[in-house]
PDB file of C-alpha atoms in Angstrom:
ATOM      1  CA  MET J  16       0.778   0.109  -0.370  1.00  0.00           C
ATOM      2  CA  SER J  17       1.395   3.847  -0.970  1.00  0.00           C
ATOM      3  CA  SER J  18       1.658   5.932   2.433  1.00  0.00           C
ATOM      4  CA  ASN J  19      -0.550   8.096   1.124  1.00  0.00           C
ATOM      5  CA  GLN J  20      -3.038   5.731  -0.251  1.00  0.00           C
ATOM      6  CA  VAL J  21      -7.070   6.745   0.821  1.00  0.00           C
ATOM      7  CA  LEU J  22      -7.420   3.254   2.330  1.00  0.00           C
ATOM      8  CA  ASN J  23     -10.807   2.724   2.898  1.00  0.00           C
ATOM      9  CA  PHE J  24     -13.263  -0.845   1.673  1.00  0.00           C
ATOM     10  CA  GLU J  25     -16.533  -2.425   1.920  1.00  0.00           C
ATOM     11  CA  ILE J  26     -15.912  -5.413   3.845  1.00  0.00           C
ATOM     12  CA  SER J  27     -17.271  -9.112   3.813  1.00  0.00           C
ATOM     13  CA  GLN J  28     -16.843 -12.159   5.120  1.00  0.00           C
ATOM     14  CA  SER J  29     -14.933 -13.370   2.820  1.00  0.00           C
ATOM     15  CA  ASN J  30     -11.925 -10.412   2.873  1.00  0.00           C
ATOM     16  CA  PHE J  31     -12.326  -9.892   6.429  1.00  0.00           C
ATOM     17  CA  ASN J  32      -9.515 -11.526   7.753  1.00  0.00           C
ATOM     18  CA  SER J  33      -6.849 -10.485   4.632  1.00  0.00           C
ATOM     19  CA  VAL J  34      -8.680  -6.666   5.480  1.00  0.00           C
ATOM     20  CA  VAL J  35      -9.227  -6.827   9.002  1.00  0.00           C
ATOM     21  CA  LEU J  36      -6.727  -8.758  10.694  1.00  0.00           C
ATOM     22  CA  MET J  37      -4.126  -8.947   8.148  1.00  0.00           C
ATOM     23  CA  ASN J  38      -3.789  -4.703   8.189  1.00  0.00           C
ATOM     24  CA  SER J  39      -4.265  -4.302  11.629  1.00  0.00           C
ATOM     25  CA  TYR J  40      -0.470  -5.628  12.380  1.00  0.00           C
ATOM     26  CA  LYS J  41       0.851  -2.602  10.037  1.00  0.00           C
ATOM     27  CA  LEU J  42      -1.817  -0.549  10.642  1.00  0.00           C
ATOM     28  CA  PRO J  43      -4.933   0.492  13.128  1.00  0.00           C
ATOM     29  CA  VAL J  44      -7.714  -0.682  11.311  1.00  0.00           C
ATOM     30  CA  PHE J  45     -11.195   1.631  12.002  1.00  0.00           C
ATOM     31  CA  THR J  46     -14.312  -1.011  11.483  1.00  0.00           C
ATOM     32  CA  LEU J  47     -17.406  -0.521  11.538  1.00  0.00           C
ATOM     33  CA  PHE J  48     -20.323  -1.963  11.530  1.00  0.00           C
ATOM     34  CA  MET J  49     -23.290  -0.449   9.345  1.00  0.00           C
ATOM     35  CA  SER J  50     -26.263   0.057   8.465  1.00  0.00           C
ATOM     36  CA  PRO J  51     -26.860   2.209   5.181  1.00  0.00           C
ATOM     37  CA  SER J  52     -30.785   2.403   6.188  1.00  0.00           C
ATOM     38  CA  LEU J  53     -29.820   4.614   9.317  1.00  0.00           C
ATOM     39  CA  GLY J  54     -28.687   7.984   8.773  1.00  0.00           C
ATOM     40  CA  MET J  55     -26.800   8.054  12.456  1.00  0.00           C
ATOM     41  CA  CYS J  56     -24.273   4.464  10.708  1.00  0.00           C
ATOM     42  CA  ILE J  57     -24.521   7.199   6.975  1.00  0.00           C
ATOM     43  CA  GLN J  58     -23.360  10.372   9.726  1.00  0.00           C
ATOM     44  CA  LEU J  59     -20.933   8.431  11.288  1.00  0.00           C
ATOM     45  CA  GLU J  60     -19.332   7.012   7.821  1.00  0.00           C
ATOM     46  CA  ASN J  61     -19.358  10.431   6.014  1.00  0.00           C
ATOM     47  CA  LEU J  62     -17.021  12.038   9.500  1.00  0.00           C
ATOM     48  CA  LEU J  63     -14.625   8.144   9.182  1.00  0.00           C
ATOM     49  CA  THR J  64     -14.158   9.248   5.460  1.00  0.00           C
ATOM     50  CA  ASN J  65     -13.177  12.187   5.515  1.00  0.00           C
ATOM     51  CA  PHE J  66     -10.586  10.669   8.014  1.00  0.00           C
ATOM     52  CA  ALA J  67      -9.229   9.196   5.913  1.00  0.00           C
ATOM     53  CA  GLU J  68      -8.556  11.455   3.225  1.00  0.00           C
ATOM     54  CA  ASP J  69      -7.331  12.972   5.182  1.00  0.00           C
ATOM     55  CA  PHE J  70      -4.681  10.798   6.564  1.00  0.00           C
ATOM     56  CA  ALA J  71      -4.720   8.921   3.666  1.00  0.00           C
ATOM     57  CA  GLY J  72      -2.296   6.080   4.311  1.00  0.00           C
ATOM     58  CA  GLN J  73      -2.903   5.783   8.524  1.00  0.00           C
ATOM     59  CA  PHE J  74      -5.438   3.620   9.423  1.00  0.00           C
ATOM     60  CA  LEU J  75      -7.494   1.730   7.439  1.00  0.00           C
ATOM     61  CA  LEU J  76     -11.010   2.491   7.508  1.00  0.00           C
ATOM     62  CA  ALA J  77     -13.596  -0.990   6.900  1.00  0.00           C
ATOM     63  CA  ARG J  78     -17.106  -0.952   6.583  1.00  0.00           C
ATOM     64  CA  VAL J  79     -19.825  -3.640   7.156  1.00  0.00           C
ATOM     65  CA  ASP J  80     -22.371  -3.622   5.860  1.00  0.00           C
ATOM     66  CA  ILE J  81     -24.467  -6.147   8.835  1.00  0.00           C
ATOM     67  CA  ASP J  82     -27.989  -6.412   6.994  1.00  0.00           C
ATOM     68  CA  MET J  83     -25.782  -7.554   4.476  1.00  0.00           C
ATOM     69  CA  GLU J  84     -23.143  -9.962   6.133  1.00  0.00           C
ATOM     70  CA  THR J  85     -25.519 -10.916   9.284  1.00  0.00           C
ATOM     71  CA  ASP J  86     -22.733 -13.413   9.804  1.00  0.00           C
ATOM     72  CA  LEU J  87     -20.234 -10.719  10.892  1.00  0.00           C
ATOM     73  CA  ARG J  88     -22.833  -9.898  12.669  1.00  0.00           C
ATOM     74  CA  GLU J  89     -22.963 -12.093  15.182  1.00  0.00           C
ATOM     75  CA  GLN J  90     -19.444 -12.925  15.799  1.00  0.00           C
ATOM     76  CA  TYR J  91     -18.418  -9.856  16.186  1.00  0.00           C
ATOM     77  CA  GLU J  92     -21.431 -10.126  18.320  1.00  0.00           C
ATOM     78  CA  ILE J  93     -23.058  -6.013  16.959  1.00  0.00           C
ATOM     79  CA  VAL J  94     -26.937  -5.218  18.498  1.00  0.00           C
ATOM     80  CA  ASN J  95     -26.913  -1.797  17.798  1.00  0.00           C
ATOM     81  CA  VAL J  96     -25.558  -0.248  14.895  1.00  0.00           C
ATOM     82  CA  PRO J  97     -23.407   2.151  14.455  1.00  0.00           C
ATOM     83  CA  THR J  98     -21.066   0.420  16.080  1.00  0.00           C
ATOM     84  CA  LEU J  99     -17.495   0.900  15.382  1.00  0.00           C
ATOM     85  CA  LYS J 100     -13.994  -1.332  16.666  1.00  0.00           C
ATOM     86  CA  VAL J 101     -10.784  -0.232  16.232  1.00  0.00           C
ATOM     87  CA  PHE J 102      -7.974  -3.739  15.360  1.00  0.00           C
ATOM     88  CA  LYS J 103      -4.519  -3.658  16.630  1.00  0.00           C
ATOM     89  CA  ASP J 104      -2.052  -7.079  15.712  1.00  0.00           C
ATOM     90  CA  GLY J 105      -5.011  -8.879  14.490  1.00  0.00           C
ATOM     91  CA  GLU J 106      -7.202  -7.854  18.280  1.00  0.00           C
ATOM     92  CA  MET J 107     -10.067  -5.376  18.402  1.00  0.00           C
ATOM     93  CA  VAL J 108      -8.395  -3.140  21.421  1.00  0.00           C
ATOM     94  CA  HIS J 109     -11.337  -0.466  20.862  1.00  0.00           C
ATOM     95  CA  GLN J 110     -15.098  -0.726  21.183  1.00  0.00           C
ATOM     96  CA  GLU J 111     -17.743   2.618  20.623  1.00  0.00           C
ATOM     97  CA  VAL J 112     -21.173   2.438  20.305  1.00  0.00           C
ATOM     98  CA  GLY J 113     -23.467   4.996  18.476  1.00  0.00           C
ATOM     99  CA  LEU J 114     -22.831   7.693  17.001  1.00  0.00           C
ATOM    100  CA  LEU J 115     -19.309  10.649  17.650  1.00  0.00           C
ATOM    101  CA  GLU J 116     -18.452  13.248  16.341  1.00  0.00           C
ATOM    102  CA  GLU J 117     -15.918  14.774  14.560  1.00  0.00           C
ATOM    103  CA  ALA J 118     -14.232  16.197  18.057  1.00  0.00           C
ATOM    104  CA  GLU J 119     -14.677  12.333  19.566  1.00  0.00           C
ATOM    105  CA  LEU J 120     -13.390  10.399  16.737  1.00  0.00           C
ATOM    106  CA  ALA J 121     -10.718  12.961  16.509  1.00  0.00           C
ATOM    107  CA  ALA J 122      -9.124  12.260  19.842  1.00  0.00           C
ATOM    108  CA  LEU J 123      -9.336   8.854  19.384  1.00  0.00           C
ATOM    109  CA  LEU J 124      -7.297   9.278  16.285  1.00  0.00           C
ATOM    110  CA  LYS J 125      -4.811  11.046  18.130  1.00  0.00           C
ATOM    111  CA  SER J 126      -4.819   8.344  21.224  1.00  0.00           C
ATOM    112  CA  TYR J 127      -3.423   5.700  17.814  1.00  0.00           C
ATOM    113  CA  GLY J 128      -0.205   8.783  16.833  1.00  0.00           C
ATOM    114  CA  ILE J 129      -3.104   9.706  13.749  1.00  0.00           C
ATOM    115  CA  TYR J 130      -3.099  13.334  14.352  1.00  0.00           C
ATOM    116  CA  LYS J 131      -1.778  16.820  12.596  1.00  0.00           C
ATOM    117  CA  ALA J 132       0.188  20.116  14.169  1.00  0.00           C
ATOM    118  CA  SER J 133      -2.485  21.680  13.053  1.00  0.00           C
ATOM    119  CA  ASP J 134      -5.243  20.768  14.524  1.00  0.00           C
ATOM    120  CA  GLU J 135      -3.392  20.552  17.847  1.00  0.00           C
ATOM    121  CA  MET J 136      -3.314  24.539  16.463  1.00  0.00           C
ATOM    122  CA  ARG J 137      -7.260  25.205  16.016  1.00  0.00           C
ATOM    123  CA  GLU J 138      -8.314  23.384  19.674  1.00  0.00           C
ATOM    124  CA  GLN J 139      -6.206  26.388  21.145  1.00  0.00           C
ATOM    125  CA  ALA J 140      -7.812  28.782  18.753  1.00  0.00           C
ATOM    126  CA  LYS J 141     -10.955  26.743  20.071  1.00  0.00           C
ATOM    127  CA  THR J 142     -10.593  27.882  23.312  1.00  0.00           C
ATOM    128  CA  SER J 143      -8.608  31.457  23.426  1.00  0.00           C
ATOM    129  CA  HIS J 144     -12.044  32.101  21.298  1.00  0.00           C
ATOM    130  CA  LEU J 145     -14.052  30.970  23.767  1.00  0.00           C
ATOM    131  CA  ASN J 146     -12.727  32.360  26.426  1.00  0.00           C
ATOM    132  CA  GLY J 147     -12.827  36.143  25.138  1.00  0.00           C
ATOM    133  CA  ASP J 148      -9.177  36.086  22.694  1.00  0.00           C
ATOM    134  CA  THR J 149     -11.121  36.030  20.372  1.00  0.00           C
ATOM    135  CA  ALA J 150      -7.267  37.804  18.201  1.00  0.00           C
ATOM    136  CA  GLY J 151      -5.270  34.963  19.429  1.00  0.00           C
ATOM    137  CA  ALA J 152      -7.346  33.092  18.278  1.00  0.00           C
ATOM    138  CA  ILE J 153      -7.193  34.100  14.672  1.00  0.00           C
ATOM    139  CA  LYS J 154      -3.248  34.437  15.343  1.00  0.00           C
ATOM    140  CA  LEU J 155      -2.822  31.362  15.225  1.00  0.00           C
ATOM    141  CA  LEU J 156      -5.753  30.219  13.055  1.00  0.00           C
ATOM    142  CA  THR J 157      -3.873  32.044  10.536  1.00  0.00           C
ATOM    143  CA  GLU J 158      -0.247  30.186  11.965  1.00  0.00           C
ATOM    144  CA  ALA J 159      -1.836  27.072  11.257  1.00  0.00           C
ATOM    145  CA  ILE J 160      -2.859  27.945   7.711  1.00  0.00           C
ATOM    146  CA  GLN J 161      -0.359  29.004   6.387  1.00  0.00           C
ATOM    147  CA  SER J 162       2.299  25.968   8.247  1.00  0.00           C
ATOM    148  CA  ASP J 163      -0.484  23.398   7.052  1.00  0.00           C
ATOM    149  CA  PRO J 164      -3.092  24.877   3.799  1.00  0.00           C
ATOM    150  CA  SER J 165      -4.268  21.350   3.027  1.00  0.00           C
ATOM    151  CA  ASN J 166      -5.768  21.011   6.183  1.00  0.00           C
ATOM    152  CA  THR J 167      -8.630  23.264   6.020  1.00  0.00           C
ATOM    153  CA  ARG J 168     -10.939  22.764   8.458  1.00  0.00           C
ATOM    154  CA  VAL J 169      -8.828  25.804  10.715  1.00  0.00           C
ATOM    155  CA  ALA J 170      -9.916  27.585   7.344  1.00  0.00           C
ATOM    156  CA  LEU J 171     -13.457  26.277   8.381  1.00  0.00           C
ATOM    157  CA  ASP J 172     -12.725  27.508  11.417  1.00  0.00           C
ATOM    158  CA  MET J 173     -11.912  30.721  10.972  1.00  0.00           C
ATOM    159  CA  ILE J 174     -14.599  31.545   9.214  1.00  0.00           C
ATOM    160  CA  GLN J 175     -16.876  30.935  12.056  1.00  0.00           C
ATOM    161  CA  ILE J 176     -15.146  33.081  14.322  1.00  0.00           C
ATOM    162  CA  LEU J 177     -15.360  35.387  10.895  1.00  0.00           C
ATOM    163  CA  LEU J 178     -18.965  35.079  11.583  1.00  0.00           C
ATOM    164  CA  ASP J 179     -18.657  35.571  15.192  1.00  0.00           C
ATOM    165  CA  ILE J 180     -16.973  38.649  15.182  1.00  0.00           C
ATOM    166  CA  ASN J 181     -19.407  40.292  12.212  1.00  0.00           C
ATOM    167  CA  GLU J 182     -16.205  40.128   9.424  1.00  0.00           C
ATOM    168  CA  LEU J 183     -19.467  39.007   6.620  1.00  0.00           C
ATOM    169  CA  THR J 184     -17.103  41.032   3.298  1.00  0.00           C
ATOM    170  CA  GLU J 185     -14.392  38.749   5.421  1.00  0.00           C
ATOM    171  CA  ALA J 186     -15.977  35.491   5.696  1.00  0.00           C
ATOM    172  CA  LYS J 187     -17.927  35.040   2.813  1.00  0.00           C
ATOM    173  CA  SER J 188     -14.371  35.954   1.121  1.00  0.00           C
ATOM    174  CA  LEU J 189     -12.679  33.329   2.607  1.00  0.00           C
ATOM    175  CA  PHE J 190     -15.384  30.802   2.243  1.00  0.00           C
ATOM    176  CA  ASN J 191     -15.772  31.383  -2.051  1.00  0.00           C
ATOM    177  CA  ARG J 192     -12.033  30.003  -1.913  1.00  0.00           C
ATOM    178  CA  LEU J 193     -13.377  26.159   0.082  1.00  0.00           C
ATOM    179  CA  PRO J 194     -12.893  23.313  -2.173  1.00  0.00           C
ATOM    180  CA  ASP J 195     -16.662  22.387  -2.962  1.00  0.00           C
ATOM    181  CA  LYS J 196     -15.965  20.024  -0.755  1.00  0.00           C
ATOM    182  CA  ASP J 197     -15.950  21.867   1.811  1.00  0.00           C
ATOM    183  CA  LYS J 198     -18.294  24.069   1.256  1.00  0.00           C
ATOM    184  CA  ASN J 199     -20.691  21.187   1.204  1.00  0.00           C
ATOM    185  CA  SER J 200     -20.094  19.575   3.733  1.00  0.00           C
ATOM    186  CA  GLU J 201     -22.260  18.872   7.265  1.00  0.00           C
ATOM    187  CA  ILE J 202     -20.844  22.117   8.054  1.00  0.00           C
ATOM    188  CA  GLY J 203     -20.692  24.133   5.273  1.00  0.00           C
ATOM    189  CA  LYS J 204     -23.956  23.714   4.531  1.00  0.00           C
ATOM    190  CA  ALA J 205     -23.648  25.528   7.969  1.00  0.00           C
ATOM    191  CA  ILE J 206     -21.873  28.137   7.302  1.00  0.00           C
ATOM    192  CA  ILE J 207     -23.884  29.097   4.504  1.00  0.00           C
ATOM    193  CA  GLY J 208     -27.298  29.794   6.748  1.00  0.00           C
ATOM    194  CA  GLN J 209     -25.102  31.394   8.861  1.00  0.00           C
ATOM    195  CA  MET J 210     -23.812  33.498   6.620  1.00  0.00           C
ATOM    196  CA  THR J 211     -27.990  33.451   5.396  1.00  0.00           C
ATOM    197  CA  PHE J 212     -29.257  34.580   7.687  1.00  0.00           C
ATOM    198  CA  LYS J 213     -26.672  37.191   9.156  1.00  0.00           C
ATOM    199  CA  ASP J 214     -27.620  38.770   5.330  1.00  0.00           C
ATOM    200  CA  LEU J 215     -31.332  38.627   6.211  1.00  0.00           C
ATOM    201  CA  ALA J 216     -30.108  40.989   9.679  1.00  0.00           C
ATOM    202  CA  THR J 217     -28.481  43.777   7.768  1.00  0.00           C
ATOM    203  CA  LYS J 218     -31.976  44.226   5.790  1.00  0.00           C
ATOM    204  CA  THR J 219     -34.462  45.222   9.483  1.00  0.00           C
ATOM    205  CA  PRO J 220     -34.799  48.002  11.765  1.00  0.00           C
ATOM    206  CA  GLY J 221     -32.039  46.193  13.720  1.00  0.00           C
ATOM    207  CA  LEU J 222     -31.966  43.140  16.815  1.00  0.00           C
ATOM    208  CA  VAL J 223     -32.513  46.407  19.347  1.00  0.00           C
ATOM    209  CA  SER J 224     -35.222  48.494  17.132  1.00  0.00           C
ATOM    210  CA  LEU J 225     -36.970  45.388  16.494  1.00  0.00           C
ATOM    211  CA  LEU J 226     -37.043  43.875  20.613  1.00  0.00           C
ATOM    212  CA  LYS J 227     -38.160  47.364  21.224  1.00  0.00           C
ATOM    213  CA  THR J 228     -41.252  47.451  18.967  1.00  0.00           C
ATOM    214  CA  VAL J 229     -42.722  43.769  20.515  1.00  0.00           C
ATOM    215  CA  GLU J 230     -42.051  45.162  23.255  1.00  0.00           C
ATOM    216  CA  GLU J 231     -44.084  48.078  22.532  1.00  0.00           C
ATOM    217  CA  THR J 232     -46.951  45.623  20.056  1.00  0.00           C
ATOM    218  CA  PRO J 233     -47.490  42.498  20.699  1.00  0.00           C
ATOM    219  CA  GLU J 234     -49.622  41.346  17.789  1.00  0.00           C
ATOM    220  CA  ASP J 235     -47.494  42.681  15.343  1.00  0.00           C
ATOM    221  CA  TYR J 236     -45.791  39.831  13.827  1.00  0.00           C
ATOM    222  CA  GLU J 237     -43.712  41.134  11.737  1.00  0.00           C
ATOM    223  CA  ALA J 238     -41.271  42.410  14.465  1.00  0.00           C
ATOM    224  CA  ARG J 239     -40.971  38.947  16.211  1.00  0.00           C
ATOM    225  CA  LEU J 240     -40.610  37.542  12.224  1.00  0.00           C
ATOM    226  CA  TYR J 241     -37.355  39.777  11.588  1.00  0.00           C
ATOM    227  CA  LEU J 242     -36.583  39.783  15.840  1.00  0.00           C
ATOM    228  CA  ALA J 243     -36.291  35.385  14.859  1.00  0.00           C
ATOM    229  CA  VAL J 244     -34.011  36.214  11.861  1.00  0.00           C
ATOM    230  CA  CYS J 245     -31.792  38.654  14.304  1.00  0.00           C
ATOM    231  CA  TYR J 246     -31.389  36.336  16.565  1.00  0.00           C
ATOM    232  CA  VAL J 247     -31.214  33.082  13.904  1.00  0.00           C
ATOM    233  CA  ALA J 248     -28.429  35.742  12.694  1.00  0.00           C
ATOM    234  CA  GLU J 249     -27.293  35.803  16.485  1.00  0.00           C
ATOM    235  CA  HIS J 250     -27.309  31.654  17.689  1.00  0.00           C
ATOM    236  CA  ALA J 251     -29.392  32.974  19.806  1.00  0.00           C
ATOM    237  CA  TYR J 252     -32.128  29.800  18.608  1.00  0.00           C
ATOM    238  CA  GLU J 253     -34.334  28.812  21.322  1.00  0.00           C
ATOM    239  CA  GLU J 254     -35.050  32.890  21.251  1.00  0.00           C
ATOM    240  CA  ALA J 255     -36.335  33.406  17.398  1.00  0.00           C
ATOM    241  CA  LEU J 256     -38.467  29.575  18.101  1.00  0.00           C
ATOM    242  CA  ASP J 257     -39.718  31.419  20.457  1.00  0.00           C
ATOM    243  CA  GLN J 258     -40.083  34.136  17.994  1.00  0.00           C
ATOM    244  CA  VAL J 259     -41.811  32.387  15.357  1.00  0.00           C
ATOM    245  CA  PHE J 260     -43.914  30.226  17.799  1.00  0.00           C
ATOM    246  CA  GLU J 261     -46.335  33.097  18.519  1.00  0.00           C
ATOM    247  CA  ILE J 262     -46.239  33.933  15.712  1.00  0.00           C
ATOM    248  CA  LEU J 263     -47.660  30.162  14.241  1.00  0.00           C
ATOM    249  CA  GLU J 264     -50.126  30.178  17.920  1.00  0.00           C
ATOM    250  CA  ASN J 265     -51.798  33.854  16.992  1.00  0.00           C
ATOM    251  CA  ASP J 266     -51.526  33.928  12.977  1.00  0.00           C
ATOM    252  CA  ARG J 267     -50.412  30.344  11.615  1.00  0.00           C
ATOM    253  CA  GLY J 268     -51.563  31.637   7.476  1.00  0.00           C
ATOM    254  CA  PHE J 269     -48.798  35.117   8.216  1.00  0.00           C
ATOM    255  CA  LYS J 270     -47.123  35.653   5.171  1.00  0.00           C
ATOM    256  CA  GLU J 271     -48.233  32.269   3.448  1.00  0.00           C
ATOM    257  CA  GLY J 272     -47.170  30.735   5.816  1.00  0.00           C
ATOM    258  CA  ALA J 273     -43.186  32.041   6.561  1.00  0.00           C
ATOM    259  CA  ALA J 274     -43.421  31.319   9.660  1.00  0.00           C
ATOM    260  CA  GLN J 275     -43.419  27.499   9.402  1.00  0.00           C
ATOM    261  CA  GLU J 276     -41.134  28.201   6.508  1.00  0.00           C
ATOM    262  CA  LEU J 277     -38.147  29.758   9.003  1.00  0.00           C
ATOM    263  CA  THR J 278     -39.242  27.855  11.353  1.00  0.00           C
ATOM    264  CA  ILE J 279     -38.380  24.075  10.083  1.00  0.00           C
ATOM    265  CA  THR J 280     -34.875  26.533   8.518  1.00  0.00           C
ATOM    266  CA  ILE J 281     -34.279  26.917  12.638  1.00  0.00           C
ATOM    267  CA  ILE J 282     -34.752  22.798  12.828  1.00  0.00           C
ATOM    268  CA  ASN J 283     -33.133  21.483  10.032  1.00  0.00           C
ATOM    269  CA  MET J 284     -29.789  23.940  11.304  1.00  0.00           C
ATOM    270  CA  LEU J 285     -30.451  22.013  14.769  1.00  0.00           C
ATOM    271  CA  GLU J 286     -30.213  18.816  13.055  1.00  0.00           C
ATOM    272  CA  GLY J 287     -26.106  18.484  12.963  1.00  0.00           C
ATOM    273  CA  SER J 288     -25.296  20.640  16.234  1.00  0.00           C
ATOM    274  CA  GLN J 289     -27.913  20.582  18.261  1.00  0.00           C
ATOM    275  CA  PRO J 290     -30.384  17.399  17.856  1.00  0.00           C
ATOM    276  CA  GLU J 291     -32.411  17.612  21.242  1.00  0.00           C
ATOM    277  CA  LEU J 292     -32.927  21.300  20.900  1.00  0.00           C
ATOM    278  CA  ALA J 293     -34.728  20.285  17.435  1.00  0.00           C
ATOM    279  CA  LYS J 294     -36.714  17.641  18.604  1.00  0.00           C
ATOM    280  CA  ASP J 295     -38.132  19.414  20.609  1.00  0.00           C
ATOM    281  CA  ALA J 296     -38.935  22.343  18.240  1.00  0.00           C
ATOM    282  CA  ARG J 297     -39.872  19.699  16.132  1.00  0.00           C
ATOM    283  CA  ARG J 298     -42.127  19.017  18.662  1.00  0.00           C
ATOM    284  CA  VAL J 299     -43.987  22.459  19.865  1.00  0.00           C
ATOM    285  CA  LEU J 300     -44.119  22.900  16.223  1.00  0.00           C
ATOM    286  CA  SER J 301     -46.775  19.640  15.419  1.00  0.00           C
ATOM    287  CA  ASN J 302     -48.630  20.013  18.704  1.00  0.00           C
ATOM    288  CA  LEU J 303     -48.606  23.808  17.061  1.00  0.00           C
ATOM    289  CA  LEU J 304     -49.869  22.272  13.055  1.00  0.00           C
ATOM    290  CA  ALA J 305     -52.176  19.914  14.671  1.00  0.00           C
ATOM    291  CA  GLN J 306     -54.287  23.028  16.975  1.00  0.00           C
TER     292      GLN J 306
END
């Protein structure tokens, strides 16, 4: 195998020993037991595929369809999917059941010596930003981009910070220079959503003005709709949902269902990052529409 070859294989009973067990003497083999019909399995497969491309030749990704490979499912006692098993030197050395987030997978890979220095700088930058040292975070990410321009996750982090500090023009400029693969990733789509709402918010009277209007005239549903847009632009999703739910409770047909459409958009944005909030919002929406 080439040292920079992407090692990503579909596994069956006939090639499990040769691909998984034998290769595990050379490098870690991350074996994903999955069902292609389940969204969580597809999500984890996509994340692992991205890492297999980023760290080409450093680990092997083996994908087992348990619906087709029932013998392997029974042999390795797979009860729930996705299940991720790591093999080294012919033995299973680690197991995870359920969906893992990108950061959790990165930490797992790092435990096997698979990581990039630029990702370490990303984590430092994230901590700095959360602690209020945004200038320090931008400096770290700039250094990371210069040292490892191939790591586009650094650029995505930079774009997120630029959006957080309302530097929309710079964020758009950097985003437009990214490869299509990154633009179409889950993170890329989330960023597109944020940029869209930032743009829309600039076309409203503004958060402070709208708050005053809604306080003085609670039945001004247009102001509430604009206020919801501004809240989304500031990542205040619960506050945004409160506004659209208030509209739906009192005037479901307002502006030809604009509040319902905005609610669904917000829920879809939250599915990946805040699934519990998305689930609760979907339940409230269903109840309101059933009235």
